[in-house]
CSV table of C-alpha atoms and ligand atoms in Angstrom, one decimal:
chain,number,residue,atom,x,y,z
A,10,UNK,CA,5.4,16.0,23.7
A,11,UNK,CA,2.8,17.0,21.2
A,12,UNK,CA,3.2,18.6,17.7
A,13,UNK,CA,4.1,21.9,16.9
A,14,UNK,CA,0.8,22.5,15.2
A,15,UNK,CA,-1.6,19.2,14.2
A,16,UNK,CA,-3.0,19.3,10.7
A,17,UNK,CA,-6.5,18.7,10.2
A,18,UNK,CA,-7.7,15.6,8.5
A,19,UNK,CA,-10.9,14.2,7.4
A,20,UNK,CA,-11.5,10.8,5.9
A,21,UNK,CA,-13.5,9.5,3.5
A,22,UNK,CA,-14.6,5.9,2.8
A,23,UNK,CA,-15.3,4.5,6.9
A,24,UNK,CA,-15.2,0.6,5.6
A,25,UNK,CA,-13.3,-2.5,6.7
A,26,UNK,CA,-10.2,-0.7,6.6
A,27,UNK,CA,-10.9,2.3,8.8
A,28,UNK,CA,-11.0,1.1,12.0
A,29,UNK,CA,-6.9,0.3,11.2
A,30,UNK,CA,-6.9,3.8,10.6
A,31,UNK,CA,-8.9,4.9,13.4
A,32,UNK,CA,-7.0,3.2,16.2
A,33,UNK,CA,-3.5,4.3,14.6
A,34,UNK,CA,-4.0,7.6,14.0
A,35,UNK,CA,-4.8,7.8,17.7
A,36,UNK,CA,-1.0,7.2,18.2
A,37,UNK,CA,0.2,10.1,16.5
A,38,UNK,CA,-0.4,13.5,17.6
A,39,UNK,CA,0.4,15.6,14.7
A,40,UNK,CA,-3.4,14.2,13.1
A,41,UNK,CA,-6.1,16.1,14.4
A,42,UNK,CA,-9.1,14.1,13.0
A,43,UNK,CA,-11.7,16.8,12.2
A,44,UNK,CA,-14.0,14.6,10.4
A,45,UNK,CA,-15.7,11.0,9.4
A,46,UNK,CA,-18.0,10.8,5.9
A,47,UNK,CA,-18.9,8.3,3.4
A,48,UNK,CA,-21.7,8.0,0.5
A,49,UNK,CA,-23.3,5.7,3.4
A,50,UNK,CA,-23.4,8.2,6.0
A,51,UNK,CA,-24.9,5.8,8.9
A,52,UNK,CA,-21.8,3.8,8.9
A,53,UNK,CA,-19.5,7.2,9.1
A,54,UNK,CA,-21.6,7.7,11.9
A,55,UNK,CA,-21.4,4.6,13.6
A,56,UNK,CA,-17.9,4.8,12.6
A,57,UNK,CA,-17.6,8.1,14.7
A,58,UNK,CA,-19.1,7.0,17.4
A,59,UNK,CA,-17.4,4.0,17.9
A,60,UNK,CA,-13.8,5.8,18.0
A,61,UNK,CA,-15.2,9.4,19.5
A,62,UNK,CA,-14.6,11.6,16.5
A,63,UNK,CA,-16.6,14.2,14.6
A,64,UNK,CA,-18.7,12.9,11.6
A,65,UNK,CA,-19.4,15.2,8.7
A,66,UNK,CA,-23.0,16.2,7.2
A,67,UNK,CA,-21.5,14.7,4.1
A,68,UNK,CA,-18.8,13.6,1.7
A,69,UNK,CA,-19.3,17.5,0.1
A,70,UNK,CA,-19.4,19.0,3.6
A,71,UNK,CA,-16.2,17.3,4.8
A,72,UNK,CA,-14.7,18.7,1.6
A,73,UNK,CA,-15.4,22.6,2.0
A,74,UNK,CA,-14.7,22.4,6.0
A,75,UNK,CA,-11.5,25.1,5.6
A,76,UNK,CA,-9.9,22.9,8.7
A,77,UNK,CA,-9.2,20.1,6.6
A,78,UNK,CA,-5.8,20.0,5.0
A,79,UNK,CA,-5.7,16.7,4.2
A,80,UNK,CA,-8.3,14.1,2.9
A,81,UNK,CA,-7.6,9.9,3.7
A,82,UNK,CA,-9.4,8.4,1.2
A,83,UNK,CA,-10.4,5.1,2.5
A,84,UNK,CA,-12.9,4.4,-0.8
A,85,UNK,CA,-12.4,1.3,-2.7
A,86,UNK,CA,-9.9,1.1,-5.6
A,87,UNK,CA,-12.5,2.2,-8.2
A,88,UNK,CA,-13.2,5.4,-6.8
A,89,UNK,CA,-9.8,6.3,-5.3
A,90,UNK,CA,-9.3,8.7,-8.4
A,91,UNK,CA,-12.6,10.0,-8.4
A,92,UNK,CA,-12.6,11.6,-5.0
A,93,UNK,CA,-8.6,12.0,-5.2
A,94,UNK,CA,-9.7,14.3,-8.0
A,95,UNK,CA,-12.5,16.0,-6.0
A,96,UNK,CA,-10.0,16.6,-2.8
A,97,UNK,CA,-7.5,18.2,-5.1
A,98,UNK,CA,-10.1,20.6,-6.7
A,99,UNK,CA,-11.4,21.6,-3.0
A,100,UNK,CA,-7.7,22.5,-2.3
A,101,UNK,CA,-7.3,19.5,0.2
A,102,UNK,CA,-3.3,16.9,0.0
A,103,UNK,CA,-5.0,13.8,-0.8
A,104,UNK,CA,-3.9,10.9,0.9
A,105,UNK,CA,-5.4,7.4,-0.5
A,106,UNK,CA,-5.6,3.6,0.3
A,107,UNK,CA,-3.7,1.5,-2.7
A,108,UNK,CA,-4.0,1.4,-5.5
A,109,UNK,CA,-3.2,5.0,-6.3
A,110,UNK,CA,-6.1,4.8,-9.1
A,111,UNK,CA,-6.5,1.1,-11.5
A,112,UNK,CA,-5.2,2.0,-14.3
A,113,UNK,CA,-1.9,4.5,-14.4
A,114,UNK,CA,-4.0,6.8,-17.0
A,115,UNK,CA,-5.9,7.5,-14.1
A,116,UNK,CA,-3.4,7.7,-11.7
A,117,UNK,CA,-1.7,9.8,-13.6
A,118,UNK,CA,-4.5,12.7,-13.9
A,119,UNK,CA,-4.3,12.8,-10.2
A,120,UNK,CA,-0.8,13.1,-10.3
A,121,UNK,CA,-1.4,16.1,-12.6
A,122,UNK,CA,-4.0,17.4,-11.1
A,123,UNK,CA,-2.4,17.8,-7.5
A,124,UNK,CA,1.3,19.5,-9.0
A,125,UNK,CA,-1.1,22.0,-10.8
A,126,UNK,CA,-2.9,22.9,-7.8
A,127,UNK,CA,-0.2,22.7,-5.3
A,128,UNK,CA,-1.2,20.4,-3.2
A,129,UNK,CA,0.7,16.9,-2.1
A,130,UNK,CA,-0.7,13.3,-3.3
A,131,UNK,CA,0.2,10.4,-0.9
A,132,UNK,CA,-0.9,6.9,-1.2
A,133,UNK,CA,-0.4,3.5,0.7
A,134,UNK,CA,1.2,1.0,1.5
A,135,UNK,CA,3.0,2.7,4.2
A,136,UNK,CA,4.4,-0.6,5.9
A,137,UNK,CA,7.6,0.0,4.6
A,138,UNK,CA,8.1,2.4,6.9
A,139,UNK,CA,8.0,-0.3,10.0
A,140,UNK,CA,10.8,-0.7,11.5
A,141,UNK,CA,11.5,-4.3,10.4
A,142,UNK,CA,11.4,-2.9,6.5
A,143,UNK,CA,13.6,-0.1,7.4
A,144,UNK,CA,16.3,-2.1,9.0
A,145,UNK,CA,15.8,-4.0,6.0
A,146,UNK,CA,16.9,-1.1,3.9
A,147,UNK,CA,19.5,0.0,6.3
A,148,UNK,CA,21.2,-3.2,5.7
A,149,UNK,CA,20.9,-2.9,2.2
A,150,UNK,CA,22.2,0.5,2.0
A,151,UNK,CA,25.2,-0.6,4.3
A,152,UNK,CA,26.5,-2.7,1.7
A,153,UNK,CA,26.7,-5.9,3.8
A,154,UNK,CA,25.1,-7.9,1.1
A,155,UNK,CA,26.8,-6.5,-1.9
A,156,UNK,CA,25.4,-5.7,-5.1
A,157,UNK,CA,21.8,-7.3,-5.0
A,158,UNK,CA,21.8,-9.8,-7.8
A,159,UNK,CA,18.0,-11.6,-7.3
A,160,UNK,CA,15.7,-12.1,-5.0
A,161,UNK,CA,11.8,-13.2,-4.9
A,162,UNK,CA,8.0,-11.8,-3.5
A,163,UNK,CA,5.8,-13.7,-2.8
A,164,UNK,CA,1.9,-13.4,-1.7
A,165,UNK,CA,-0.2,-16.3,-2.6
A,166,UNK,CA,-3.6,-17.0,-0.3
A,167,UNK,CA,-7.6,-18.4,-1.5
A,168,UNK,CA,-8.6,-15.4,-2.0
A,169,UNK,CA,-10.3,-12.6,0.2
A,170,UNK,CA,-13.5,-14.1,-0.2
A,171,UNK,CA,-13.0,-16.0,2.7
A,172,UNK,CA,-13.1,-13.1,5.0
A,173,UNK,CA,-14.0,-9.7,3.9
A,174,UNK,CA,-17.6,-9.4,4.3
A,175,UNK,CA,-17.9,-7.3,0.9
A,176,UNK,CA,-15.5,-9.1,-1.5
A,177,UNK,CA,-16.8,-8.5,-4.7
A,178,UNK,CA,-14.4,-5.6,-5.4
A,179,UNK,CA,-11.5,-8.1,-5.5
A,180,UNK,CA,-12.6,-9.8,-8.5
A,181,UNK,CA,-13.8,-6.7,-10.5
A,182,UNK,CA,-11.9,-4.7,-12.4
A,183,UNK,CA,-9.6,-2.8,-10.5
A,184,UNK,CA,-9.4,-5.9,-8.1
A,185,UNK,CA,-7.3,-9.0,-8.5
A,186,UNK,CA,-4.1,-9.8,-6.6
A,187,UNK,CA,-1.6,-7.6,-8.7
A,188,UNK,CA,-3.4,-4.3,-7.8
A,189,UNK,CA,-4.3,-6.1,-4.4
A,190,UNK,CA,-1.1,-7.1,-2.5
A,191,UNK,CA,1.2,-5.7,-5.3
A,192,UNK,CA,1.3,-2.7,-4.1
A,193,UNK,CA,2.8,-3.5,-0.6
A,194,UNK,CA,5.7,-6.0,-2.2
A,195,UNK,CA,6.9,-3.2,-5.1
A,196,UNK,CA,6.5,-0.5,-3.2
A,197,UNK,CA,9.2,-2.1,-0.5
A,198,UNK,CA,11.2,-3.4,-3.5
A,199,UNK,CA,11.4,0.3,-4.9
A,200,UNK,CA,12.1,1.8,-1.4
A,201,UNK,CA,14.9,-1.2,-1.0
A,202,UNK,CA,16.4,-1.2,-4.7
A,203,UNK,CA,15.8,1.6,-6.5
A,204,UNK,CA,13.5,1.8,-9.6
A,205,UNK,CA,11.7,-0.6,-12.0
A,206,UNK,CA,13.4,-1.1,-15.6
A,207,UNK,CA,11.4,-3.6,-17.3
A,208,UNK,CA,8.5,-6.3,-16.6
A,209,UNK,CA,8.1,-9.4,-17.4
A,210,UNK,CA,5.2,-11.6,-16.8
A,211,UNK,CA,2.0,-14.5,-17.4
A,212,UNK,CA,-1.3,-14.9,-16.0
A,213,UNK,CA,-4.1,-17.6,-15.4
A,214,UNK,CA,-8.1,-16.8,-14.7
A,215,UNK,CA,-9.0,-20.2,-13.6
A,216,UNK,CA,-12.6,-18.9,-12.8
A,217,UNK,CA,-15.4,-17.0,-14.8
A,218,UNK,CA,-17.0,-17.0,-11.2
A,219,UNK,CA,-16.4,-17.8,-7.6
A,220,UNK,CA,-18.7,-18.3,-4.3
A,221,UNK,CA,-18.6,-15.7,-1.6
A,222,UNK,CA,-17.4,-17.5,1.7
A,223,UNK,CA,-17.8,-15.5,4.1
A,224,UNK,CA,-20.7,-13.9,6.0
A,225,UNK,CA,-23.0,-11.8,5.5
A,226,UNK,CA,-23.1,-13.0,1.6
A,227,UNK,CA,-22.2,-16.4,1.6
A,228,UNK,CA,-23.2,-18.7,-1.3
A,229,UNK,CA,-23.5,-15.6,-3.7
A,230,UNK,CA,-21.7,-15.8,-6.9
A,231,UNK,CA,-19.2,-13.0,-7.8
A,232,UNK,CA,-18.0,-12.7,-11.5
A,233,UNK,CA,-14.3,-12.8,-12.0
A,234,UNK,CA,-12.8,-10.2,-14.6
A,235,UNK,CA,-9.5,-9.7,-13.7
A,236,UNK,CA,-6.7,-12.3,-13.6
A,237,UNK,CA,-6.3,-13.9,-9.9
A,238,UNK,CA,-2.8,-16.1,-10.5
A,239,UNK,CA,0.3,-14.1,-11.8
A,240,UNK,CA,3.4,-14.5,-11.9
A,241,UNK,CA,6.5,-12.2,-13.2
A,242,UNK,CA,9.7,-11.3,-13.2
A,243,UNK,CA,10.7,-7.6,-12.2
A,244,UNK,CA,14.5,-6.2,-13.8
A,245,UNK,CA,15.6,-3.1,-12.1
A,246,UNK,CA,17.6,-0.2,-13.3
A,247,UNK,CA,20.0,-1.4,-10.6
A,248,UNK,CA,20.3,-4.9,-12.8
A,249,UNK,CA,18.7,-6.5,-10.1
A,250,UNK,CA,16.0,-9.4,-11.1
A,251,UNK,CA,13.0,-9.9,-8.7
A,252,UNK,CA,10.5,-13.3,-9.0
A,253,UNK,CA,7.0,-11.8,-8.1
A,254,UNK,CA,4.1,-14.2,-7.5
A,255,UNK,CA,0.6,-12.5,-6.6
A,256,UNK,CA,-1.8,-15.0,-6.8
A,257,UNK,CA,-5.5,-15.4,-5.2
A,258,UNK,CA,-5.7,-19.1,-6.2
A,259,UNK,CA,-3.4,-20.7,-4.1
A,260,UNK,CA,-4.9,-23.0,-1.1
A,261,UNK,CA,-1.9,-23.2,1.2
A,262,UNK,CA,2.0,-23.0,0.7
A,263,UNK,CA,5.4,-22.2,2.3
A,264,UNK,CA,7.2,-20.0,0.4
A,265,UNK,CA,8.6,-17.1,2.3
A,266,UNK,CA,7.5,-13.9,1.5
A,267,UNK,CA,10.6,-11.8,0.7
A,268,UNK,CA,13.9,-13.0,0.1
A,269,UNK,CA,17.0,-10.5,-1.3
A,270,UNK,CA,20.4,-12.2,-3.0
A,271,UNK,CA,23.2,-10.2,-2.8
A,272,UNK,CA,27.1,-10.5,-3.5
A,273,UNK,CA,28.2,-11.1,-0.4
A,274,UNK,CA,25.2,-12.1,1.6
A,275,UNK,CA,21.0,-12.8,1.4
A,276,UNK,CA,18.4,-11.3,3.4
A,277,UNK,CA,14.5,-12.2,4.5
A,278,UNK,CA,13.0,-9.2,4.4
A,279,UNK,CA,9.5,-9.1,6.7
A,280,UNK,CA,6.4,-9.5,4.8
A,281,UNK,CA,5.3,-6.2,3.4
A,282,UNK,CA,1.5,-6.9,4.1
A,283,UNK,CA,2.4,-5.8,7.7
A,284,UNK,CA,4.7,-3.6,9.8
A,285,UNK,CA,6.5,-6.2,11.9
A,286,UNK,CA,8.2,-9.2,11.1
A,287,UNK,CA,11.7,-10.3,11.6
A,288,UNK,CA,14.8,-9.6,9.7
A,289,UNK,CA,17.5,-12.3,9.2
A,290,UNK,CA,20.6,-12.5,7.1
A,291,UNK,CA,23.1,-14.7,5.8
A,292,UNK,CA,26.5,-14.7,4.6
A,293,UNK,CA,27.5,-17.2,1.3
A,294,UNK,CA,27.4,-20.8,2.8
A,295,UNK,CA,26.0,-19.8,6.6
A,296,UNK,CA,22.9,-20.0,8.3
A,297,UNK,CA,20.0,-17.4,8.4
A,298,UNK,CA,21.0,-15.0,11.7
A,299,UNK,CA,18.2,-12.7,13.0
A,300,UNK,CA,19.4,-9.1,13.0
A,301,UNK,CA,18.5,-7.0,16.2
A,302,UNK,CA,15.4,-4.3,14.7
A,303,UNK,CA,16.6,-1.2,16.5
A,304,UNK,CA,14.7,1.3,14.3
A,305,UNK,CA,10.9,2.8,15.1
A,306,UNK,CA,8.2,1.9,14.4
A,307,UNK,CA,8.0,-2.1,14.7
A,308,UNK,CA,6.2,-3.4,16.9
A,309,UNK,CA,2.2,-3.2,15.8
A,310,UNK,CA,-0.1,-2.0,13.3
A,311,UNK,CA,1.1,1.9,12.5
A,312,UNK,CA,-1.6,2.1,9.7
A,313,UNK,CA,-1.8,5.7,9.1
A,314,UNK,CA,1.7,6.7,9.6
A,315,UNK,CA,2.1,7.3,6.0
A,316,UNK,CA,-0.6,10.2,6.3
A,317,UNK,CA,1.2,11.4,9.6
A,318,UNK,CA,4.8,11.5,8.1
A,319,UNK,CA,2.9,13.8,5.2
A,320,UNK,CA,1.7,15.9,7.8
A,321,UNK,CA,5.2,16.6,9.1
A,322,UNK,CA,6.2,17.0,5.6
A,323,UNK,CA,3.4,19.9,5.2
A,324,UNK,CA,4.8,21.2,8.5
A,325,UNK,CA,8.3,21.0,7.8
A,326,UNK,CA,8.2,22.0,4.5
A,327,UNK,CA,10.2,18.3,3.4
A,328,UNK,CA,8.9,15.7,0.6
A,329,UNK,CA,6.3,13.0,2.2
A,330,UNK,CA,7.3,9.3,1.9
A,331,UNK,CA,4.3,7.4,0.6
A,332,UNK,CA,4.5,9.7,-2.4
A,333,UNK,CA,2.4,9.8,-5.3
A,334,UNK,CA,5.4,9.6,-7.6
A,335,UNK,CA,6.1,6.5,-5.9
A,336,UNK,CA,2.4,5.0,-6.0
A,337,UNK,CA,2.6,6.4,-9.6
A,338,UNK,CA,5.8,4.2,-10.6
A,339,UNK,CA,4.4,1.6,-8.9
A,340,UNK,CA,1.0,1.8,-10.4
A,341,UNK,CA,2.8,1.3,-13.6
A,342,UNK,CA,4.7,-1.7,-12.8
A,343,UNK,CA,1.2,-3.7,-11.9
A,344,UNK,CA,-0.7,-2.1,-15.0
A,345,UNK,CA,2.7,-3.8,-17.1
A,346,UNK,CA,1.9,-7.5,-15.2
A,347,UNK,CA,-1.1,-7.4,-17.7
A,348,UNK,CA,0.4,-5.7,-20.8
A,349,UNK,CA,3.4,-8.2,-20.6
A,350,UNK,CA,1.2,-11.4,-20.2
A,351,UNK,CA,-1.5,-10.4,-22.6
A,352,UNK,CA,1.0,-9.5,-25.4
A,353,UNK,CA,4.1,-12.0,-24.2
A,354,UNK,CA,6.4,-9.1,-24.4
A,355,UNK,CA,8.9,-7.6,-21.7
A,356,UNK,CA,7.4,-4.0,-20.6
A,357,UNK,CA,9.7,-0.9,-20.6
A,358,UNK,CA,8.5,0.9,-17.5
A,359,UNK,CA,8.5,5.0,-18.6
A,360,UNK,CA,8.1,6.8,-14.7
A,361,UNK,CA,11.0,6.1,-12.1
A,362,UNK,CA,10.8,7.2,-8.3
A,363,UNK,CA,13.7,8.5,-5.8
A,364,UNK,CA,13.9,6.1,-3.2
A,365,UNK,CA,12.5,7.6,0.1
A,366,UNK,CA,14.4,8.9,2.3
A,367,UNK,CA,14.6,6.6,5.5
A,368,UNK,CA,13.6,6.4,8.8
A,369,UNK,CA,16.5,7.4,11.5
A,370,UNK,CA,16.6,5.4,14.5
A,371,UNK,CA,17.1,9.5,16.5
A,372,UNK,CA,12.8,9.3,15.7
A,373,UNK,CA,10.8,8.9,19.0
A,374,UNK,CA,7.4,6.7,19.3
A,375,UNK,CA,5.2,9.1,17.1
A,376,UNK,CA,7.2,11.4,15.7
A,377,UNK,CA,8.4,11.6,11.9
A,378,UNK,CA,10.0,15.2,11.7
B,18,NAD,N1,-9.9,-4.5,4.3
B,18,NAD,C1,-8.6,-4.6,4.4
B,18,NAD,O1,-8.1,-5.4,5.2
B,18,NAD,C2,-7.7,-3.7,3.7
B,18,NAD,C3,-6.4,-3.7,4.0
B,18,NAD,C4,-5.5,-2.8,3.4
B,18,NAD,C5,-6.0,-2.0,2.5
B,18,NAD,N2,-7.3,-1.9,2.1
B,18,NAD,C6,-7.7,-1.0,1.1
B,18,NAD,O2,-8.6,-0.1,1.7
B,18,NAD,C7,-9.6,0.4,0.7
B,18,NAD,C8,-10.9,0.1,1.3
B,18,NAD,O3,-11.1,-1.2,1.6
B,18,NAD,P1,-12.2,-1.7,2.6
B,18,NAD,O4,-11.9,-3.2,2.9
B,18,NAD,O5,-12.2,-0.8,3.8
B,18,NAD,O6,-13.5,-1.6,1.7
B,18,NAD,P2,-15.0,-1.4,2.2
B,18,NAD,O7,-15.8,-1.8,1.1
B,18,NAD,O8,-15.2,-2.2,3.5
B,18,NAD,O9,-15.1,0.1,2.5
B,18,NAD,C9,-15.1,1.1,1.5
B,18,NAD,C10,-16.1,2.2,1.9
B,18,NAD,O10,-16.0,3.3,1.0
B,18,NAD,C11,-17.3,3.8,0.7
B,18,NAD,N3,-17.2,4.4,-0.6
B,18,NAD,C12,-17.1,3.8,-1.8
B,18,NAD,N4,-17.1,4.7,-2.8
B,18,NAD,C13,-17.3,5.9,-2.3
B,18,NAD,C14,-17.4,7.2,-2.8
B,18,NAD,N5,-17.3,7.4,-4.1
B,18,NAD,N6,-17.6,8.2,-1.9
B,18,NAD,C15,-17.7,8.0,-0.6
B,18,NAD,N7,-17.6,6.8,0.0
B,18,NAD,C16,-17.4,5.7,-0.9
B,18,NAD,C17,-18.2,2.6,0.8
B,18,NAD,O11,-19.5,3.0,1.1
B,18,NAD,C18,-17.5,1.8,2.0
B,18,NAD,O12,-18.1,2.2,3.2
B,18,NAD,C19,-9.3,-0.4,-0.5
B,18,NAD,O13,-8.5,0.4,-1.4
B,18,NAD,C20,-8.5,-1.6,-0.1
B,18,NAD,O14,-7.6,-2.0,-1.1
B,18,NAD,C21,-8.2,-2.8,2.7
């Protein structure tokens, strides 16, 4: 069954990333791709091509097309803001890759911006929608494990440089692994617990500079000007007190990703840097049991959903789930990592975000109504 009426997207930014984006969006029906551009229009081109879609003249062309309503911004962190801002003005929901913006000042202004012209701001991650992370949250909101008391995140690697063929941005400001991967791990703790109160946290630059690895820039030297190993704790309004490690500096480990203490019972959570992933619990004393994932959505890489379940908002006239308020509190939370290491201080957190609402198990394959 297809959509009641598809809403026209165009994305900007055809990078690493989009071909996630590409192959997803395929999947659901409501998206009606009406346009590819980037400030290096060969490779929104070739990007076209390669996944039969329309490319724009240009980044200004996709922008006054009057059949985009909204505008994936696939950009690097740095210029997330930027052309949020510019989508916003042309009239277009805006719809980014995380961070919302790198600093919350900037975030922020988009914020503004988008509630003065009436138009939606979404942002990833949108993992937390998989099914895995939202029988995570149905378990949570069942009550089986109590009140949650503690619990840890963790997302520890070498650093991107080993893969991405481009990795500069990582260690530039606006890069590092708080703005990075922190974005997936709060984001699920906000949509699982509720609101950040405080922050608490330290840091460690162990290089000025560090060798590219991968192909097609190998041996070239990047500067480092953000901090690469953090570590922090995170108290929630609920009470609850989260251990968060985000480092690029760590050669191998096995820590598990997400772990929840409650009460009456502890949870592994599936690791937020994708959709799938198992979901096991435990009660005091016993041994972890896998839980049976019955909800949609958990099976593969639904990159993009977060942009389909705002079209459905914009059709159904309902709040999106990948919300800017969200990316916004959350935005806020990393920028505090920093402030509370710098000034070895805990951070009072000013924004707070309503969890989003979940994901009913009624929803069939590609549908979010
Ligand atoms: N690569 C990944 O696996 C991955 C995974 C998850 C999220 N992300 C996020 O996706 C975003 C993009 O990452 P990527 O790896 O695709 O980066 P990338 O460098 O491969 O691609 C970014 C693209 O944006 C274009 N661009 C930059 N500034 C622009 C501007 N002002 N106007 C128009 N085009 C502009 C660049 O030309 C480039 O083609 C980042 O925010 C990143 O955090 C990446």
């Amino acid at each position: 069954m297809s959509a009641a009426r598809r809403v026209g997207v165009g994305i900007i930014g055809t990078g690493n990333i989009s071909s996630a984006y590409l192959t997803a969006m395929k999947g659901f029906d409501v998206l009606d791709i009406r346009g590819l551009a980037d400030m290096k229009q060969d490779l929104a081109a070739k990007r076209a091509a390669e996944f039969n879609v329309p490319v724009a003249a240009s980044v200004e062309a996709l922008l006054a097309d009057p059949s985009v309503e909204i505008i994936v911004n696939l950009t690097i962190p740095r210029a997330h803001v930027e052309v949020g801002l510019r989508a916003v003005a042309a009239g277009k929901h805006i719809y980014g890759e995380k961070p919302l913006g790198i600093t919350y000042a900037e975030g922020k202004k988009l914020v503004d911006a988008a509630k003065a012209k009436g138009v939606r701001v979404g942002s990833a991650p949108d993992t937390f929608l998989g099914g895995g992370h939202q029988q995570a949250r149905a378990i949570v909101d069942s009550g089986a494990l109590g009140t949650i008391v503690g619990g840890s995140a963790y997302f520890a690697c070498p650093g991107h440089e080993f893969w991405h063929p481009d990795p500069a941005f990582y260690y530039d400001i606006g890069g590092g692994p708080v703005l990075d991967m922190g974005p997936y791990y709060i984001t699920q703790l906000v949509n699982l617990l509720g609101p950040v109160a405080k922050v608490q946290a330290l840091s460690l630059t162990p290089h000025a500079e560090r060798p590219i690895r991968s192909e097609p820039k190998k041996g070239q030297m990047m500067p480092v000007k953000v901090a690469t190993h953090v570590t922090g704790t995170l108290i929630f309004a609920s009470g609850a007190l989260i251990q968060v490690t985000l480092s690029f500096d760590v050669p191998a480990h096995k820590h598990l990703p997400y772990e929840l203490y409650g009460t009456e019972g502890a949870m592994l959570v599936p690791d937020p840097n994708a959709f799938a992933g198992p979901v096991q619990v435990a009660k005091p004393r016993g041994q972890f049991e896998d839980v049976p994932v019955t909800l949609p959505y958990a099976d593969a890489n639904y990159r993009s959903i977060g942009v389909a379940d705002m079209a459905y908002g914009i059709l159904n006239n309902r709040p999106h789930r990948a919300s800017g308020e969200l990316a916004l509190h959350v935005l806020e939370v990393m920028e505090a990592f920093e402030v509370a290491s710098k000034e070895g201080r805990v951070v009072d957190i000013k924004t707070t975000a309503a969890r989003p609402a979940p994901i009913s198990e009624s929803l069939t394959a590609g549908k979010l109504s």
